[in-house]
CSV table of C-alpha atoms in Angstrom, one decimal:
chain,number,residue,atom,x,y,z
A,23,UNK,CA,84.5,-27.2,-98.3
A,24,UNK,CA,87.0,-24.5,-98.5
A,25,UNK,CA,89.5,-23.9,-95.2
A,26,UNK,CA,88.6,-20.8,-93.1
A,27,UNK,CA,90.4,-18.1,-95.0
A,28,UNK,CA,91.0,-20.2,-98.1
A,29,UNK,CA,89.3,-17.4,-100.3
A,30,UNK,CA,90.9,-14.4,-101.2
A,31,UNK,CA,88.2,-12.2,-101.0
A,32,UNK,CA,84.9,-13.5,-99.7
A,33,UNK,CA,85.7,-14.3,-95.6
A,34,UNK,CA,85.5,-11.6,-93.0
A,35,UNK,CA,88.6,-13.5,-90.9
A,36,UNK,CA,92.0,-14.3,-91.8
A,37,UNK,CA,93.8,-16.5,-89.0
A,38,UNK,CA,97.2,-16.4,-87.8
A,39,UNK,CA,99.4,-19.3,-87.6
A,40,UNK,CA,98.7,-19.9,-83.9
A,41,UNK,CA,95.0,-20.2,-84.6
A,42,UNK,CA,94.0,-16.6,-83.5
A,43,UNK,CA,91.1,-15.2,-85.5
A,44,UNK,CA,91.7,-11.7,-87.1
A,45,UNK,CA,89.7,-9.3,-88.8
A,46,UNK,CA,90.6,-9.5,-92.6
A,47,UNK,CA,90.2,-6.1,-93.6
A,48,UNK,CA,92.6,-5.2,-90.7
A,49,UNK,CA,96.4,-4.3,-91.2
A,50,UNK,CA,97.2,-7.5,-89.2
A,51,UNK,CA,94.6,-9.6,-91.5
A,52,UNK,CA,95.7,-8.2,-94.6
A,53,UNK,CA,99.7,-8.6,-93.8
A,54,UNK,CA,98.6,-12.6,-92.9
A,55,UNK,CA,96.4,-12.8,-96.2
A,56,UNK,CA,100.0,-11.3,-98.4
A,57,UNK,CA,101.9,-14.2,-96.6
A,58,UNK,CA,99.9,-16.7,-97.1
A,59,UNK,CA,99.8,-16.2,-101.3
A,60,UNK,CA,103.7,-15.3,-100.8
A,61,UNK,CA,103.6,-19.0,-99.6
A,62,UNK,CA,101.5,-20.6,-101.6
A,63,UNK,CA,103.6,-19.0,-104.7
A,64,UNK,CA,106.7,-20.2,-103.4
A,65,UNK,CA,105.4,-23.6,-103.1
A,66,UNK,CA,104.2,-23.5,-106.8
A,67,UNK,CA,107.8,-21.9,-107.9
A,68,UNK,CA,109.2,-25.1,-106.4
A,69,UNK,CA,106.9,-27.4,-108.2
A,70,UNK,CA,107.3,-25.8,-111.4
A,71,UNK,CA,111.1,-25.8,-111.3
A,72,UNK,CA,111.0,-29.7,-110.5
A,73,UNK,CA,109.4,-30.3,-113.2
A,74,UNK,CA,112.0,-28.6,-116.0
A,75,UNK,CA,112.5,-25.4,-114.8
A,76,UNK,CA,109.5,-23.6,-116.7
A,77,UNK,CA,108.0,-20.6,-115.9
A,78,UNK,CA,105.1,-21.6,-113.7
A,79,UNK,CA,102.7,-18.6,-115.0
A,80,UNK,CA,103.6,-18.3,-118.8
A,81,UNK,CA,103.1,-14.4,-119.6
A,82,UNK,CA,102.4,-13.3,-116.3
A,83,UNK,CA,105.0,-11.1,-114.6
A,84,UNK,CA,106.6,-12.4,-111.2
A,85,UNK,CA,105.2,-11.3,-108.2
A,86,UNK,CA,106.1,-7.5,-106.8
A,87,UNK,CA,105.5,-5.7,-103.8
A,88,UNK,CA,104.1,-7.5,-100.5
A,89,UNK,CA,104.0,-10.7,-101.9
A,90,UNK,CA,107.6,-10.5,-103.6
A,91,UNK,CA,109.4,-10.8,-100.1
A,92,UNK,CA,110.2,-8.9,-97.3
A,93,UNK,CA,108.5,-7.0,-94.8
A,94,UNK,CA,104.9,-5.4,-95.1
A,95,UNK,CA,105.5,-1.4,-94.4
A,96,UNK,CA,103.5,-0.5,-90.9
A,97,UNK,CA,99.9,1.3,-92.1
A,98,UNK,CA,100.1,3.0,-88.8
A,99,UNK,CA,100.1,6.8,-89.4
A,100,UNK,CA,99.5,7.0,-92.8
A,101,UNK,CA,96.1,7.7,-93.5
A,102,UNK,CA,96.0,10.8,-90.9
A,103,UNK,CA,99.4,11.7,-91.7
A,104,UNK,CA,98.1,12.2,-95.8
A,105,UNK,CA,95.2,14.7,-94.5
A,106,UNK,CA,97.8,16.5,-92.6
A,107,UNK,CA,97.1,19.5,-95.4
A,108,UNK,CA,93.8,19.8,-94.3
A,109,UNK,CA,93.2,19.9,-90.9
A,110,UNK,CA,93.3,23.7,-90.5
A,111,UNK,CA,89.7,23.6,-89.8
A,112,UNK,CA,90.4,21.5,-86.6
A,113,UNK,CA,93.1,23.8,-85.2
A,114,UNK,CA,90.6,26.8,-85.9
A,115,UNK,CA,88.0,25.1,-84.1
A,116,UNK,CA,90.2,24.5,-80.9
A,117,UNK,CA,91.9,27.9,-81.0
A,118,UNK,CA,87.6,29.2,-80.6
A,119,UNK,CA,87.3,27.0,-78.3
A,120,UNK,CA,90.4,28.7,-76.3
A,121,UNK,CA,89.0,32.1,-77.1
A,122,UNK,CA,86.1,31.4,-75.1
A,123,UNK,CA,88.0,30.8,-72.4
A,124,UNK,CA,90.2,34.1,-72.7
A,125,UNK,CA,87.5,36.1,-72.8
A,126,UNK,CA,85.7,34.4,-69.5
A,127,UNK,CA,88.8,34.6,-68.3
A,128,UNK,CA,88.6,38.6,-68.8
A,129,UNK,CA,85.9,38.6,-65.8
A,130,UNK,CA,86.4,35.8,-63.8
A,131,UNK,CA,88.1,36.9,-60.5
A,132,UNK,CA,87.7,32.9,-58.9
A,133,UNK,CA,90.9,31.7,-57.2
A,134,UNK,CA,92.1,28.5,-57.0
A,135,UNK,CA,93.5,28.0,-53.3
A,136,UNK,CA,94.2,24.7,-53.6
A,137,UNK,CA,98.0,24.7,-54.3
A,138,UNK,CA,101.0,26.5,-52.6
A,139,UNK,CA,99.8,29.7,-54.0
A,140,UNK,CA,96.5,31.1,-54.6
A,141,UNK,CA,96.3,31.4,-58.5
A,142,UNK,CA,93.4,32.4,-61.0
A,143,UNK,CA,90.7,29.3,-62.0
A,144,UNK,CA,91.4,30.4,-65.1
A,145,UNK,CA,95.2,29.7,-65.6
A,146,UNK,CA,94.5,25.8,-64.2
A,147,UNK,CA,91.1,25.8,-66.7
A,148,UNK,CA,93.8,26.6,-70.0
A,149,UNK,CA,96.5,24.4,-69.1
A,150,UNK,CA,94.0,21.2,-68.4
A,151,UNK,CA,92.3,22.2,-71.8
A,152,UNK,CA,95.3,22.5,-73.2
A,153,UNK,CA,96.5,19.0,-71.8
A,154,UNK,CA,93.5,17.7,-73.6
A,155,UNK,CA,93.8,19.2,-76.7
A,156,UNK,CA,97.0,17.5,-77.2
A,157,UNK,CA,95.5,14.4,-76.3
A,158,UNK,CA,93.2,14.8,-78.9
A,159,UNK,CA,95.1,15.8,-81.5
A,160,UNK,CA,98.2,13.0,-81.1
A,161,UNK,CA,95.3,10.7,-81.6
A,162,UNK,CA,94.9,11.6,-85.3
A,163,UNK,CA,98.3,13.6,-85.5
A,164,UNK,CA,101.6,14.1,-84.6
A,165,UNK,CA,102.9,15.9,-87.5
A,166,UNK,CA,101.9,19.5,-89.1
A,167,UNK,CA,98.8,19.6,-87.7
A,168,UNK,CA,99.8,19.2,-83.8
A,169,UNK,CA,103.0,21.6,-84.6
A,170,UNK,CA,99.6,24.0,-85.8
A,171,UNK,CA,97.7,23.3,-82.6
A,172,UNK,CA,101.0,24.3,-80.3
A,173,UNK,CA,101.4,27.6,-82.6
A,174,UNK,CA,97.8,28.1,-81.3
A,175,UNK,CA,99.1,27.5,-78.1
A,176,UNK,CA,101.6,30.1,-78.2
A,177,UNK,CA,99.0,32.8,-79.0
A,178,UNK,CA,96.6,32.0,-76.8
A,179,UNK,CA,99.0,32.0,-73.9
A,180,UNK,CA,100.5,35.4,-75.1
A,181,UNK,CA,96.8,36.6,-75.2
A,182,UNK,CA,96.8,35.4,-71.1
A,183,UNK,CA,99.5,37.0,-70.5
A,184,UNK,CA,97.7,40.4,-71.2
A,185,UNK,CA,94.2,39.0,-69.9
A,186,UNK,CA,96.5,39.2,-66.6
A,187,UNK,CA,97.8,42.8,-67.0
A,188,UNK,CA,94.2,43.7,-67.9
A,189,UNK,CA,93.2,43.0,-64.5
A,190,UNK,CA,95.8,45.7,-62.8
A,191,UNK,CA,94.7,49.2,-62.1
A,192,UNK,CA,95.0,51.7,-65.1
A,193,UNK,CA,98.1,53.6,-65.3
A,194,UNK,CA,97.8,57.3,-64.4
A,195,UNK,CA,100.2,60.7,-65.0
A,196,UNK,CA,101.9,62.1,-62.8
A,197,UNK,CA,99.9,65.0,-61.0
A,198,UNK,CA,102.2,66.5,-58.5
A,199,UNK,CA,105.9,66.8,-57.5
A,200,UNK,CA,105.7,64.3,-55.1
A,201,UNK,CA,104.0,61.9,-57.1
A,202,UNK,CA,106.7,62.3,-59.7
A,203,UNK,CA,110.0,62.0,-57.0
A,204,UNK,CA,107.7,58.6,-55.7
A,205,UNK,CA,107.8,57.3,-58.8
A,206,UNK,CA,110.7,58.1,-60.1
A,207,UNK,CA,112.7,56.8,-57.1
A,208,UNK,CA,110.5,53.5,-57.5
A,209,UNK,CA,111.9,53.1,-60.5
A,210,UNK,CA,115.2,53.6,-60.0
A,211,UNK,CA,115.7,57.0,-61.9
A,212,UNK,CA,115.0,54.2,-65.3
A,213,UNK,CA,112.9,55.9,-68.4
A,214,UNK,CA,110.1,53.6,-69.9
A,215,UNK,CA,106.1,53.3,-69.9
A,216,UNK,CA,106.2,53.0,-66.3
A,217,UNK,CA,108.7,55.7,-65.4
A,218,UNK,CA,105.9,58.3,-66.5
A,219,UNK,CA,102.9,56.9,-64.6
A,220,UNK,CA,101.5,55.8,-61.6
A,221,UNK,CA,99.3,53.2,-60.5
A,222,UNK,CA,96.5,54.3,-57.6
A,223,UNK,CA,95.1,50.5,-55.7
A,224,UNK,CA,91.6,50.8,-54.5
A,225,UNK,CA,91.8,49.4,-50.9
A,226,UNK,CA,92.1,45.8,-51.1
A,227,UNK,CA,93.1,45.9,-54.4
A,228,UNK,CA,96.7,44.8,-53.7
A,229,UNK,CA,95.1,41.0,-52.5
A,230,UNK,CA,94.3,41.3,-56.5
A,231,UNK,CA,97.6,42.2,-58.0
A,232,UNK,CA,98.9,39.5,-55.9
A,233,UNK,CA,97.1,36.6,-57.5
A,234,UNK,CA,98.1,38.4,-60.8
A,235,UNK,CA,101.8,38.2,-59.5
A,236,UNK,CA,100.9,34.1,-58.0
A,237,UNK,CA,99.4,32.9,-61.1
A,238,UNK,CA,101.7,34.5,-63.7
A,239,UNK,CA,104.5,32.3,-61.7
A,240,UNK,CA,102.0,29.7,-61.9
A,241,UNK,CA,102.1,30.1,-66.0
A,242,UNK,CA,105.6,30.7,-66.2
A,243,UNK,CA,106.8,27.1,-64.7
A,244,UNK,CA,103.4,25.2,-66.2
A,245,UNK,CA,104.7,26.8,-69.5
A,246,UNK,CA,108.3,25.1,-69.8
A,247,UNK,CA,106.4,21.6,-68.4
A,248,UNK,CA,103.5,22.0,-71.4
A,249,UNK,CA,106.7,22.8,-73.9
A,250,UNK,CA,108.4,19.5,-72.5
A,251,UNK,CA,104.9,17.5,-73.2
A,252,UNK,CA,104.6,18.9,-76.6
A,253,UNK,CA,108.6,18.2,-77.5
A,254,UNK,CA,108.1,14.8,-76.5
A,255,UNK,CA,104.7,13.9,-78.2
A,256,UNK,CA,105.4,15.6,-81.7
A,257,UNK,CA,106.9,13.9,-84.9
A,258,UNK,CA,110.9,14.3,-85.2
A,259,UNK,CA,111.1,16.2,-87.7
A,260,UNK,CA,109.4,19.3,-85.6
A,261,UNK,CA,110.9,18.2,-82.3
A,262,UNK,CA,113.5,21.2,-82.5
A,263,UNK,CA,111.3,23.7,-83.6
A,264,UNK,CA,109.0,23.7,-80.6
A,265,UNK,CA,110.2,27.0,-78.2
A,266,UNK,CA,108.2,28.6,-75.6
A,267,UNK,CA,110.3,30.7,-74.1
A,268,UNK,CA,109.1,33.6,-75.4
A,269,UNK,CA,105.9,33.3,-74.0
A,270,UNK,CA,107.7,32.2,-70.3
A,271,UNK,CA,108.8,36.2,-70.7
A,272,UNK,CA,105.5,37.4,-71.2
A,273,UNK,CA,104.2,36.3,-67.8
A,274,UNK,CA,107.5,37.3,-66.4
A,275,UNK,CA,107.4,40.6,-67.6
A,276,UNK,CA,103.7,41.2,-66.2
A,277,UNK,CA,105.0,39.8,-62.9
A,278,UNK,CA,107.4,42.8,-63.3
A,279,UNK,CA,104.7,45.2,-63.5
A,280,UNK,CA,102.9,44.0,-60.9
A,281,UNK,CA,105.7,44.8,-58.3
A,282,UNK,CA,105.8,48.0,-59.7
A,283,UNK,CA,102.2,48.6,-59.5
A,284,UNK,CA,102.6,47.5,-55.8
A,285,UNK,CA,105.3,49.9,-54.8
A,286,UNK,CA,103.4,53.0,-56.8
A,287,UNK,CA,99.9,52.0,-54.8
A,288,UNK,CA,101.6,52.0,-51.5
A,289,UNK,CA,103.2,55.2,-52.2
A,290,UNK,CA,100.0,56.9,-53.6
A,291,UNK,CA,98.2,55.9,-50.1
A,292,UNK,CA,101.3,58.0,-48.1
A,293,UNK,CA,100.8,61.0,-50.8
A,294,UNK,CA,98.5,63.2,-48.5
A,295,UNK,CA,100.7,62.0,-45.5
A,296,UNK,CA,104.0,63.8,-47.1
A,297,UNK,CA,102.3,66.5,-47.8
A,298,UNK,CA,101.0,67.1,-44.6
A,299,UNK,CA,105.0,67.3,-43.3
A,300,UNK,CA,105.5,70.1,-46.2
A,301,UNK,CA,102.8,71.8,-44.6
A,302,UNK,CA,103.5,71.7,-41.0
A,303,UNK,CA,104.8,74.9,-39.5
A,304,UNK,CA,108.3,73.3,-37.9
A,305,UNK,CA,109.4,76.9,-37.4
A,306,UNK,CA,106.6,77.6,-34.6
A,307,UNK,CA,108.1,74.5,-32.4
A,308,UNK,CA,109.1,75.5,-29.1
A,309,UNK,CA,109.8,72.1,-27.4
A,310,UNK,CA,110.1,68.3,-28.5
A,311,UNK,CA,107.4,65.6,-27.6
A,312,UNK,CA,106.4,62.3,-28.9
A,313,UNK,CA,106.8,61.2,-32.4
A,314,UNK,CA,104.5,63.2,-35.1
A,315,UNK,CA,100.8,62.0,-35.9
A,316,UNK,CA,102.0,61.6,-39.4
A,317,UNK,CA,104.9,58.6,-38.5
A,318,UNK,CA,101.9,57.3,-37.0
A,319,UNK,CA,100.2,57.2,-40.3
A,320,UNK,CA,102.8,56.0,-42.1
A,321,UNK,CA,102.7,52.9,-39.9
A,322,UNK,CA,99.4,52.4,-40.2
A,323,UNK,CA,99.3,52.5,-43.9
A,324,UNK,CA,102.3,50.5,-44.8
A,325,UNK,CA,102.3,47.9,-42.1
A,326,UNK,CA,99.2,46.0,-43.1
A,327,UNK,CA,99.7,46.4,-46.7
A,328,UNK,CA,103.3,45.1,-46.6
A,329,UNK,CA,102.0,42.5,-44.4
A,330,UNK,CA,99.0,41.4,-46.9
A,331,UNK,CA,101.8,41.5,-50.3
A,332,UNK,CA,104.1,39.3,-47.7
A,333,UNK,CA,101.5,36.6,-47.0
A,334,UNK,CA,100.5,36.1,-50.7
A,335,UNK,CA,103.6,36.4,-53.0
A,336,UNK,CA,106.9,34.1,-53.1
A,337,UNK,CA,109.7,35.8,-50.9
A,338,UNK,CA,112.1,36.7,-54.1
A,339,UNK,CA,109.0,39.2,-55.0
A,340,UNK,CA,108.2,40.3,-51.7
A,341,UNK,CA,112.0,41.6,-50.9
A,342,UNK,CA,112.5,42.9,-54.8
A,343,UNK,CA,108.8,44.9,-53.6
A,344,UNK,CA,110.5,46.2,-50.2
A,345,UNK,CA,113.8,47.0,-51.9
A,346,UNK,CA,112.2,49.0,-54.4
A,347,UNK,CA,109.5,50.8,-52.0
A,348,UNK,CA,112.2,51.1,-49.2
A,349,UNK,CA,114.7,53.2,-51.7
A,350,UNK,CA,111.7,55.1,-53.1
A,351,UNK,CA,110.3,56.1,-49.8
A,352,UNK,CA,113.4,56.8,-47.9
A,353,UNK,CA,114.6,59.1,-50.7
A,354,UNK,CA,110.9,61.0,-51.2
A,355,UNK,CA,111.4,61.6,-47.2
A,356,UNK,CA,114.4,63.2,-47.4
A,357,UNK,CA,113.5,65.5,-50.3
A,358,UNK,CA,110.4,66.5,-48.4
A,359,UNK,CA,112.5,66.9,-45.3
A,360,UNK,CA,115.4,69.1,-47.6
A,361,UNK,CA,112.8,71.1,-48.8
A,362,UNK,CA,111.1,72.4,-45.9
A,363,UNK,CA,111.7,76.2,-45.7
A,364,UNK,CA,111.9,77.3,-41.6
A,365,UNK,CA,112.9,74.6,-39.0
A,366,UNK,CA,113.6,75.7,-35.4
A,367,UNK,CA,115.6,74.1,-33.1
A,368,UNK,CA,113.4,72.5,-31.4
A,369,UNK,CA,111.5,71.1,-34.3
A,370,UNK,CA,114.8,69.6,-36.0
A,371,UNK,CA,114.9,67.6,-33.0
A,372,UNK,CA,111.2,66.6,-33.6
A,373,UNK,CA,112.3,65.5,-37.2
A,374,UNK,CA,115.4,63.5,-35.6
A,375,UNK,CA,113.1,61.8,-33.1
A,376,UNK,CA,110.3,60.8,-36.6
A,377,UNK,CA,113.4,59.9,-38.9
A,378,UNK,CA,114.5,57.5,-36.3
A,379,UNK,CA,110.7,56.1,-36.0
A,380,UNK,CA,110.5,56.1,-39.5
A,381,UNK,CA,113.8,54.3,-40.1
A,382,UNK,CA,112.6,51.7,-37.5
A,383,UNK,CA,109.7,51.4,-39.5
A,384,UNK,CA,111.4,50.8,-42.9
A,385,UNK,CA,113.9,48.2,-41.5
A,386,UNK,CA,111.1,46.2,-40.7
A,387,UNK,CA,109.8,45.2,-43.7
C-alpha cells in the first residue's frame, strides 16, 4: 500500500522527517504536507527538464504560494486576531463582572491584615481579578480587544477610587466661628470644596479613614505594577498608548482628603473644649493653681486619637496630619485666647501656665 501520509487528503497524520507523528489538520502537519508536494514537484521539474526541457504540466500554471518556495507564514494569532472587531461583548461581560465587585465593595468594611498595612479585601479581590482577566484575555488576544479590557480597567479603578471616598464621613457647613477659624487654618487659609466644610468622625471612625488612607496607597503602587503587566503583554502597536497615571491621582487625591478629614474630626471633638475657655470667667481669678480642666481635655482627646492615626498610616501621612492639625490648632488657640474680653492678673498667669501645657502637648505629636 500507500506510505503513511502518501495521500493528500484522506490520513489523519502527516510525519515529520525525524519520524514524529503530527496531527495533519495542524499548522505543523499542514506546513510538512506543503513541503512534501514542494518536494515532490521539484523532483518532477528535474525529470521533465532531463528529458528536453518541456513543461512538465502542459497548461497548468506553476506552483504559487506555500508550495512555490520559501517559508510558510506562522498561523499563530490570526484567527483571534480577525474577530478582534467583535469581541465587545466579551469586554462588556468582564466590565459586569467588575461592577459586581464595586458595588460589594460599597459595603464590605473586611480588612486584609495580612500585609505591611491593613488595606480593604476589596482592593486585593480587584487587582487578583484583574490579574486574571488579563490572563484570560492574552489567551485569545493581545490586540484591540485587550487594549478594550484595560480601558475597562481604567474605569473601573476610577469608580474605586470614589467607592473609597464613599466610605468617609459626609461633609458638613460650617456652623460656628470656631468651626470656621478650625477649618480654615486646617487648610491653610486655601479656597476649594473642602475649605467650606467640615467633616465630624463618629468615635472610632478615624481607625476607618485610615484603611481608606492604607489601601488607597495600596492602589496607587498596585496601579503603576498592573500598568507595567499590561505594557508588557499587549501587541506593539498599543504598547505606548497604555497610561495609568491618571487613575494613580485619583487614589492620591482621596488619600488627600482623608488627612483632611482627619485633622477636621479631631478638631470637631475639641469644639465644646474651646468654647468652654471663651466662657470661663478669667476676670474673677484671684490666684494661680494647677493647669485648667480643659488642657486636661485636650490631652485626653487628642493623645489617643493621634496615637490610633500613628499606628495605622505610613509616617509621610502621619507628620503631613500633625503639621496640618498642629498649625490649625495652635492658631484657633490663640484667637480664642485674643478674644477673651476681661483677664485679671492672676488669670493671665493661669493662661501662661495652660499655653505652656498645651505647647508641651502639641510638640509631642
Amino acid at each position: 500500500g500507500a506510505p503513511a501520509g502518501a495521500d493528500d487528503d484522506g490520513d489523519d497524520l502527516e510525519f515529520a522527517e525525524d519520524g514524529r507523528a503530527v496531527a495533519a489538520k495542524s499548522a505543523e502537519g499542514i506546513r510538512i504536507k506543503y513541503e512534501r508536494r514542494k518536494r515532490a514537484a521539484a523532483t518532477l521539474q528535474r525529470s521533465r527538464g532531463e528529458g528536453g526541457g518541456r513543461d512538465p504540466l502542459p497548461g497548468v500554471p506553476p506552483p504559487s504560494g506555500p508550495s512555490a518556495g520559501g517559508p510558510v507564514p506562522p498561523l499563530a494569532g490570526l484567527a483571534s486576531t480577525t474577530f478582534d472587531d467583535h469581541m465587545s461583548p466579551y469586554v462588556s461581560l468582564e466590565e459586569r463582572s467588575m461592577d459586581e465587585r464595586l458595588h460589594e465593595a460599597a459595603g464590605d468594611d473586611r480588612v486584609d491584615t495580612r500585609g505591611e498595612r491593613p488595606v480593604f479585601v476589596s482592593s486585593t479581590g480587584l487587582f487578583i481579578y484583574m490579574k486574571n482577566s488579563i490572563t484570560r484575555c492574552t489567551a485569545l488576544t493581545r490586540e484591540r480587544t485587550f487594549f478594550l479590557l484595560q480601558r475597562a480597567f481604567q474605569k473601573k479603578l476610577r469608580a474605586y477610587a470614589a467607592v473609597l471616598e464613599g466610605k468617609l464621613p459626609p461633609a458638613e457647613p460650617r456652623t460656628s466661628n470656631v468651626v470656621a477659624k478650625m477649618t480654615g487654618a486646617a487648610s491653610g487659609g486655601t479656597t476649594g470644596p473642602d475649605s467650606s466644610a467640615v467633616y465630624r468622625i463618629p468615635p472610632g471612625g478615624e481607625v476607618t479613614v485610615c484603611h481608606v488612607i492604607d489601601t488607597c496607597e495600596y492602589c496607587a503602587e498596585t496601579v503603576e505594577a498592573l500598568e507595567d503587566l499590561i505594557r508588557d503583554r499587549i501587541g506593539p502597536s498599543y504598547r505606548e498608548r497604555i497610561d495609568m497615571g491618571e487613575e494613580q491621582g485619583a487614589f492620591q487625591d482621596v488619600t488627600a482628603r482623608c488627612v483632611r478629614v482627619l485633622v477636621s474630626g479631631l478638631e470637631q471633638r475639641l469644639d465644646g473644649t474651646m468654647r468652654d475657655v471663651s466662657r470661663t470667667n478669667w476676670g474673677a481669678f484671684d490666684e494661680v493653681g494647677e493647669e485648667s480642666p480643659y488642657v486636661g481635655a485636650v490631652h485626653r482627646t487628642v493623645h489617643p486619637f493621634v496615637a490610633k492615626v500613628r499606628e495605622l498610616i505610613p509616617s509621610s501621612y502621619f507628620r503631613s496630619f500633625c503639621d496640618k492639625f498642629a498649625l490649625s490648632f495652635v492658631g484657633t488657640y490663640y484667637r480664642t485666647l485674643v478674644g477673651l474680653k476681661r483677664i485679671s492678673e492672676a488669670g493671665t498667669q493661669q493662661l501662661l501656665l495652660d499655653v505652656y501645657s498645651i505647647k508641651t502637648l502639641v510638640l509631642r505629636l
